[in-house]
């Protein structure tokens, strides 16, 4: 079972949209996928057709109480969801006094090993205990950034956290799978320059596929479906399918 986390402590970078579409695009290949929403805002849960206000159990229940990981089917074939709600906000607080508090998610996800080919985790926009748990549970981390200076600069803290997770022995096998650019607008010189600088600074860490701003994302959101399902022939869907090709190649190394 391959486990990857999509993480970025800065909000508004397309993290959840990317997690939803990466999950759906992998599932479209006939692979069994579990999308785990670890954000108390429940944005991915909502994007996959479930009202977070109606969610009774989250990954937090499995982490803290030893209950089975709650999963439910989505409208996308081969794609299941572990939903989130505001209840997840309490999980981080309850983890603080626990021994081995960084490993609770890894233990919980062991229960679904054999049921899924891929687990894709949408982490909250922070570097707190839930995000650390997601990193410890994962083999690979993928990071979305926008072609804006603040987003690129915010990578430093995240990359430092990855090193702390590895060097501190929490998950020595965690690898940074790649960084991908979202919300690109090639019409602006500033965006082109910033993306170019990012690629120059980080080299092969930056994935070849760029996710651009497209109206198809809005249409898909209104339909409550990933763009790769709602608008499969759109440029937006083609970009995410290309991104998933890279994700799967990098996560197989």
mmCIF file of C-alpha atoms in Angstrom:
data_model
loop_
_atom_site.group_PDB
_atom_site.id
_atom_site.type_symbol
_atom_site.label_atom_id
_atom_site.label_comp_id
_atom_site.label_asym_id
_atom_site.label_seq_id
_atom_site.Cartn_x
_atom_site.Cartn_y
_atom_site.Cartn_z
ATOM 1 C CA UNK A 1 0.000 0.000 0.000
ATOM 2 C CA UNK A 2 1.471 3.324 -1.073
ATOM 3 C CA UNK A 3 0.774 6.255 1.280
ATOM 4 C CA UNK A 4 1.390 9.844 0.212
ATOM 5 C CA UNK A 5 0.613 13.159 1.871
ATOM 6 C CA UNK A 6 -0.146 16.450 0.145
ATOM 7 C CA UNK A 7 1.031 19.171 2.528
ATOM 8 C CA UNK A 8 1.514 22.917 2.616
ATOM 9 C CA UNK A 9 1.137 25.058 5.719
ATOM 10 C CA UNK A 10 0.142 28.060 3.635
ATOM 11 C CA UNK A 11 -3.535 28.105 2.704
ATOM 12 C CA UNK A 12 -4.952 29.021 -0.686
ATOM 13 C CA UNK A 13 -2.442 27.054 -2.761
ATOM 14 C CA UNK A 14 -4.849 24.477 -4.181
ATOM 15 C CA UNK A 15 -3.810 21.736 -1.763
ATOM 16 C CA UNK A 16 -7.254 20.194 -1.318
ATOM 17 C CA UNK A 17 -8.208 20.570 -4.984
ATOM 18 C CA UNK A 18 -4.975 18.816 -5.880
ATOM 19 C CA UNK A 19 -5.502 16.025 -3.337
ATOM 20 C CA UNK A 20 -9.012 15.365 -4.645
ATOM 21 C CA UNK A 21 -7.910 15.235 -8.266
ATOM 22 C CA UNK A 22 -4.768 13.212 -7.598
ATOM 23 C CA UNK A 23 -6.896 10.665 -5.706
ATOM 24 C CA UNK A 24 -9.530 10.510 -8.449
ATOM 25 C CA UNK A 25 -6.979 10.272 -11.263
ATOM 26 C CA UNK A 26 -5.215 7.355 -9.567
ATOM 27 C CA UNK A 27 -8.580 5.660 -8.983
ATOM 28 C CA UNK A 28 -9.433 6.099 -12.673
ATOM 29 C CA UNK A 29 -6.581 3.705 -13.439
ATOM 30 C CA UNK A 30 -8.472 0.916 -11.703
ATOM 31 C CA UNK A 31 -6.504 1.167 -8.461
ATOM 32 C CA UNK A 32 -8.236 1.180 -5.066
ATOM 33 C CA UNK A 33 -7.714 4.555 -3.395
ATOM 34 C CA UNK A 34 -8.565 5.926 0.045
ATOM 35 C CA UNK A 35 -8.574 9.717 0.347
ATOM 36 C CA UNK A 36 -8.061 10.712 3.995
ATOM 37 C CA UNK A 37 -9.262 14.178 4.993
ATOM 38 C CA UNK A 38 -7.193 15.390 7.953
ATOM 39 C CA UNK A 39 -8.307 19.012 7.810
ATOM 40 C CA UNK A 40 -10.984 19.991 10.387
ATOM 41 C CA UNK A 41 -12.451 22.353 7.789
ATOM 42 C CA UNK A 42 -13.525 19.265 5.830
ATOM 43 C CA UNK A 43 -12.945 20.840 2.418
ATOM 44 C CA UNK A 44 -12.017 17.551 0.749
ATOM 45 C CA UNK A 45 -14.976 15.829 2.411
ATOM 46 C CA UNK A 46 -17.281 18.463 0.927
ATOM 47 C CA UNK A 47 -15.566 18.278 -2.470
ATOM 48 C CA UNK A 48 -16.264 14.546 -2.581
ATOM 49 C CA UNK A 49 -19.951 14.960 -1.853
ATOM 50 C CA UNK A 50 -20.316 14.732 1.944
ATOM 51 C CA UNK A 51 -21.390 17.522 4.293
ATOM 52 C CA UNK A 52 -18.731 17.761 7.050
ATOM 53 C CA UNK A 53 -21.469 18.793 9.493
ATOM 54 C CA UNK A 54 -23.019 15.345 9.109
ATOM 55 C CA UNK A 55 -19.784 13.426 9.692
ATOM 56 C CA UNK A 56 -19.836 11.439 12.945
ATOM 57 C CA UNK A 57 -16.431 9.722 12.806
ATOM 58 C CA UNK A 58 -13.065 10.852 11.457
ATOM 59 C CA UNK A 59 -9.511 9.551 11.284
ATOM 60 C CA UNK A 60 -9.170 11.067 14.758
ATOM 61 C CA UNK A 61 -11.488 8.418 16.216
ATOM 62 C CA UNK A 62 -9.369 5.662 14.727
ATOM 63 C CA UNK A 63 -6.196 7.311 16.025
ATOM 64 C CA UNK A 64 -7.361 7.907 19.593
ATOM 65 C CA UNK A 65 -9.871 5.122 20.261
ATOM 66 C CA UNK A 66 -8.503 2.262 18.209
ATOM 67 C CA UNK A 67 -11.711 2.094 16.202
ATOM 68 C CA UNK A 68 -11.587 1.052 12.532
ATOM 69 C CA UNK A 69 -10.742 3.804 10.071
ATOM 70 C CA UNK A 70 -14.126 5.213 8.937
ATOM 71 C CA UNK A 71 -14.458 4.899 5.166
ATOM 72 C CA UNK A 72 -17.277 5.488 2.743
ATOM 73 C CA UNK A 73 -17.652 5.236 -1.036
ATOM 74 C CA UNK A 74 -17.698 8.355 -3.211
ATOM 75 C CA UNK A 75 -19.256 9.026 -6.598
ATOM 76 C CA UNK A 76 -15.878 8.211 -8.140
ATOM 77 C CA UNK A 77 -15.379 4.487 -8.851
ATOM 78 C CA UNK A 78 -12.552 2.889 -6.810
ATOM 79 C CA UNK A 79 -12.280 5.970 -4.581
ATOM 80 C CA UNK A 80 -13.291 5.848 -0.907
ATOM 81 C CA UNK A 81 -13.208 8.712 1.574
ATOM 82 C CA UNK A 82 -12.225 8.923 5.220
ATOM 83 C CA UNK A 83 -14.154 12.123 6.030
ATOM 84 C CA UNK A 84 -13.347 15.045 8.305
ATOM 85 C CA UNK A 85 -15.314 17.428 10.475
ATOM 86 C CA UNK A 86 -14.627 20.092 13.086
ATOM 87 C CA UNK A 87 -14.249 17.263 15.611
ATOM 88 C CA UNK A 88 -10.753 16.727 14.202
ATOM 89 C CA UNK A 89 -9.666 20.006 15.775
ATOM 90 C CA UNK A 90 -9.850 18.306 19.183
ATOM 91 C CA UNK A 91 -7.667 15.398 18.070
ATOM 92 C CA UNK A 92 -4.487 17.453 18.014
ATOM 93 C CA UNK A 93 -5.065 18.670 21.580
ATOM 94 C CA UNK A 94 -5.833 15.155 22.816
ATOM 95 C CA UNK A 95 -2.662 13.810 21.208
ATOM 96 C CA UNK A 96 -0.318 16.186 23.041
ATOM 97 C CA UNK A 97 0.022 14.205 26.317
ATOM 98 C CA UNK A 98 0.176 10.822 24.556
ATOM 99 C CA UNK A 99 3.366 8.781 24.395
ATOM 100 C CA UNK A 100 4.398 8.276 20.770
ATOM 101 C CA UNK A 101 1.845 10.884 19.734
ATOM 102 C CA UNK A 102 3.412 11.252 16.267
ATOM 103 C CA UNK A 103 2.702 7.637 15.271
ATOM 104 C CA UNK A 104 -1.024 7.302 15.941
ATOM 105 C CA UNK A 105 -2.092 7.789 12.324
ATOM 106 C CA UNK A 106 0.458 5.283 11.038
ATOM 107 C CA UNK A 107 -0.942 2.669 13.414
ATOM 108 C CA UNK A 108 -4.533 3.465 12.449
ATOM 109 C CA UNK A 109 -3.826 3.123 8.717
ATOM 110 C CA UNK A 110 -2.311 -0.317 9.230
ATOM 111 C CA UNK A 111 -5.902 -1.546 9.582
ATOM 112 C CA UNK A 112 -6.667 -0.747 5.918
ATOM 113 C CA UNK A 113 -3.510 -2.311 4.528
ATOM 114 C CA UNK A 114 -4.584 -4.822 1.919
ATOM 115 C CA UNK A 115 -7.841 -2.983 1.212
ATOM 116 C CA UNK A 116 -6.302 -0.167 -0.825
ATOM 117 C CA UNK A 117 -3.491 0.261 -3.301
ATOM 118 C CA UNK A 118 -3.012 3.947 -2.484
ATOM 119 C CA UNK A 119 -3.818 6.200 0.470
ATOM 120 C CA UNK A 120 -3.737 9.932 -0.273
ATOM 121 C CA UNK A 121 -3.780 12.242 2.760
ATOM 122 C CA UNK A 122 -4.948 15.850 2.701
ATOM 123 C CA UNK A 123 -3.193 17.494 5.659
ATOM 124 C CA UNK A 124 -4.365 20.655 7.433
ATOM 125 C CA UNK A 125 -2.712 23.987 6.522
ATOM 126 C CA UNK A 126 -0.346 23.893 9.489
ATOM 127 C CA UNK A 127 2.709 22.044 10.764
ATOM 128 C CA UNK A 128 0.988 20.709 13.884
ATOM 129 C CA UNK A 129 0.663 17.185 15.230
ATOM 130 C CA UNK A 130 -1.876 16.052 12.630
ATOM 131 C CA UNK A 131 0.466 17.020 9.799
ATOM 132 C CA UNK A 132 3.399 15.374 11.582
ATOM 133 C CA UNK A 133 1.293 12.210 11.998
ATOM 134 C CA UNK A 134 0.528 12.260 8.268
ATOM 135 C CA UNK A 135 4.241 12.551 7.445
ATOM 136 C CA UNK A 136 5.141 9.709 9.793
ATOM 137 C CA UNK A 137 2.484 7.512 8.161
ATOM 138 C CA UNK A 138 3.613 8.294 4.610
ATOM 139 C CA UNK A 139 6.348 7.169 2.279
ATOM 140 C CA UNK A 140 6.225 10.317 0.148
ATOM 141 C CA UNK A 141 5.309 13.957 0.569
ATOM 142 C CA UNK A 142 4.161 16.180 -2.298
ATOM 143 C CA UNK A 143 3.944 19.949 -1.907
ATOM 144 C CA UNK A 144 1.866 22.427 -3.939
ATOM 145 C CA UNK A 145 3.094 26.000 -4.266
ATOM 146 C CA UNK A 146 1.723 28.985 -6.129
ATOM 147 C CA UNK A 147 4.010 31.144 -8.289
ATOM 148 C CA UNK A 148 4.120 33.793 -5.586
ATOM 149 C CA UNK A 149 7.076 34.761 -3.457
ATOM 150 C CA UNK A 150 5.396 34.120 -0.095
ATOM 151 C CA UNK A 151 4.317 30.625 -1.112
ATOM 152 C CA UNK A 152 7.793 29.709 -2.303
ATOM 153 C CA UNK A 153 9.420 31.223 0.773
ATOM 154 C CA UNK A 154 7.046 29.226 2.994
ATOM 155 C CA UNK A 155 8.662 26.042 1.734
ATOM 156 C CA UNK A 156 11.578 26.509 4.105
ATOM 157 C CA UNK A 157 9.652 25.657 7.259
ATOM 158 C CA UNK A 158 8.008 22.657 5.613
ATOM 159 C CA UNK A 159 11.293 21.291 4.272
ATOM 160 C CA UNK A 160 12.858 21.748 7.691
ATOM 161 C CA UNK A 161 9.983 19.783 9.269
ATOM 162 C CA UNK A 162 10.508 16.966 6.761
ATOM 163 C CA UNK A 163 14.172 16.777 7.779
ATOM 164 C CA UNK A 164 13.231 16.761 11.466
ATOM 165 C CA UNK A 165 10.818 13.868 10.875
ATOM 166 C CA UNK A 166 13.531 11.956 9.042
ATOM 167 C CA UNK A 167 16.555 12.784 11.148
ATOM 168 C CA UNK A 168 14.641 12.521 14.413
ATOM 169 C CA UNK A 169 13.844 8.900 13.676
ATOM 170 C CA UNK A 170 10.078 9.370 13.397
ATOM 171 C CA UNK A 171 10.102 8.261 9.758
ATOM 172 C CA UNK A 172 13.615 7.883 8.315
ATOM 173 C CA UNK A 173 12.129 6.607 5.038
ATOM 174 C CA UNK A 174 10.007 9.701 4.344
ATOM 175 C CA UNK A 175 10.945 11.211 0.989
ATOM 176 C CA UNK A 176 9.995 14.512 -0.569
ATOM 177 C CA UNK A 177 8.408 13.220 -3.750
ATOM 178 C CA UNK A 178 8.186 16.584 -5.401
ATOM 179 C CA UNK A 179 6.957 20.165 -5.442
ATOM 180 C CA UNK A 180 4.369 21.189 -8.011
ATOM 181 C CA UNK A 181 3.196 24.619 -9.094
ATOM 182 C CA UNK A 182 -0.502 25.467 -8.872
ATOM 183 C CA UNK A 183 -2.655 28.416 -9.941
ATOM 184 C CA UNK A 184 -0.102 29.378 -12.579
ATOM 185 C CA UNK A 185 -0.968 32.266 -14.869
ATOM 186 C CA UNK A 186 1.441 32.448 -17.776
ATOM 187 C CA UNK A 187 -0.026 35.792 -18.784
ATOM 188 C CA UNK A 188 1.916 37.595 -16.044
ATOM 189 C CA UNK A 189 5.649 38.203 -16.181
ATOM 190 C CA UNK A 190 5.952 38.053 -12.385
ATOM 191 C CA UNK A 191 4.428 34.568 -12.195
ATOM 192 C CA UNK A 192 6.692 33.279 -14.949
ATOM 193 C CA UNK A 193 9.752 34.751 -13.268
ATOM 194 C CA UNK A 194 8.882 33.314 -9.836
ATOM 195 C CA UNK A 195 8.208 29.855 -11.241
ATOM 196 C CA UNK A 196 11.471 30.015 -13.165
ATOM 197 C CA UNK A 197 13.372 30.991 -10.003
ATOM 198 C CA UNK A 198 11.715 28.156 -8.085
ATOM 199 C CA UNK A 199 12.785 25.639 -10.715
ATOM 200 C CA UNK A 200 16.296 27.064 -10.794
ATOM 201 C CA UNK A 201 16.651 26.944 -7.000
ATOM 202 C CA UNK A 202 15.153 23.482 -6.406
ATOM 203 C CA UNK A 203 15.995 21.720 -9.658
ATOM 204 C CA UNK A 204 14.501 18.259 -10.071
ATOM 205 C CA UNK A 205 12.438 18.577 -6.907
ATOM 206 C CA UNK A 206 10.042 20.739 -8.931
ATOM 207 C CA UNK A 207 7.757 18.556 -11.032
ATOM 208 C CA UNK A 208 7.411 19.213 -14.740
ATOM 209 C CA UNK A 209 3.624 19.530 -14.720
ATOM 210 C CA UNK A 210 2.176 22.917 -13.808
ATOM 211 C CA UNK A 211 -1.464 23.287 -12.739
ATOM 212 C CA UNK A 212 -2.885 26.459 -14.242
ATOM 213 C CA UNK A 213 -5.916 28.550 -13.350
ATOM 214 C CA UNK A 214 -8.887 27.168 -15.293
ATOM 215 C CA UNK A 215 -12.631 27.811 -15.207
ATOM 216 C CA UNK A 216 -13.184 24.048 -15.307
ATOM 217 C CA UNK A 217 -12.174 23.891 -11.644
ATOM 218 C CA UNK A 218 -15.141 26.083 -10.739
ATOM 219 C CA UNK A 219 -17.553 24.004 -12.825
ATOM 220 C CA UNK A 220 -16.291 20.828 -11.156
ATOM 221 C CA UNK A 221 -16.646 22.334 -7.680
ATOM 222 C CA UNK A 222 -20.248 23.272 -8.437
ATOM 223 C CA UNK A 223 -20.899 19.690 -9.525
ATOM 224 C CA UNK A 224 -19.294 18.353 -6.337
ATOM 225 C CA UNK A 225 -16.833 16.250 -8.330
ATOM 226 C CA UNK A 226 -13.097 16.252 -9.123
ATOM 227 C CA UNK A 227 -12.355 18.050 -12.375
ATOM 228 C CA UNK A 228 -10.874 14.842 -13.824
ATOM 229 C CA UNK A 229 -14.375 13.340 -13.496
ATOM 230 C CA UNK A 230 -16.652 16.340 -14.083
ATOM 231 C CA UNK A 231 -14.696 17.842 -17.003
ATOM 232 C CA UNK A 232 -12.497 14.966 -18.228
ATOM 233 C CA UNK A 233 -11.641 16.560 -21.582
ATOM 234 C CA UNK A 234 -10.685 19.940 -20.099
ATOM 235 C CA UNK A 235 -7.142 21.270 -19.960
ATOM 236 C CA UNK A 236 -7.443 21.246 -16.158
ATOM 237 C CA UNK A 237 -8.160 17.507 -16.166
ATOM 238 C CA UNK A 238 -5.329 16.851 -18.613
ATOM 239 C CA UNK A 239 -2.923 18.724 -16.327
ATOM 240 C CA UNK A 240 -3.916 16.669 -13.288
ATOM 241 C CA UNK A 241 -3.635 13.415 -15.208
ATOM 242 C CA UNK A 242 -0.132 14.446 -16.271
ATOM 243 C CA UNK A 243 0.695 15.367 -12.681
ATOM 244 C CA UNK A 244 -0.498 11.973 -11.460
ATOM 245 C CA UNK A 245 1.725 10.282 -14.015
ATOM 246 C CA UNK A 246 4.658 12.053 -12.372
ATOM 247 C CA UNK A 247 3.408 11.347 -8.843
ATOM 248 C CA UNK A 248 3.113 7.630 -9.548
ATOM 249 C CA UNK A 249 6.529 7.477 -11.172
ATOM 250 C CA UNK A 250 8.208 9.316 -8.314
ATOM 251 C CA UNK A 251 6.384 7.305 -5.640
ATOM 252 C CA UNK A 252 7.522 4.065 -7.256
ATOM 253 C CA UNK A 253 11.241 4.814 -6.964
#
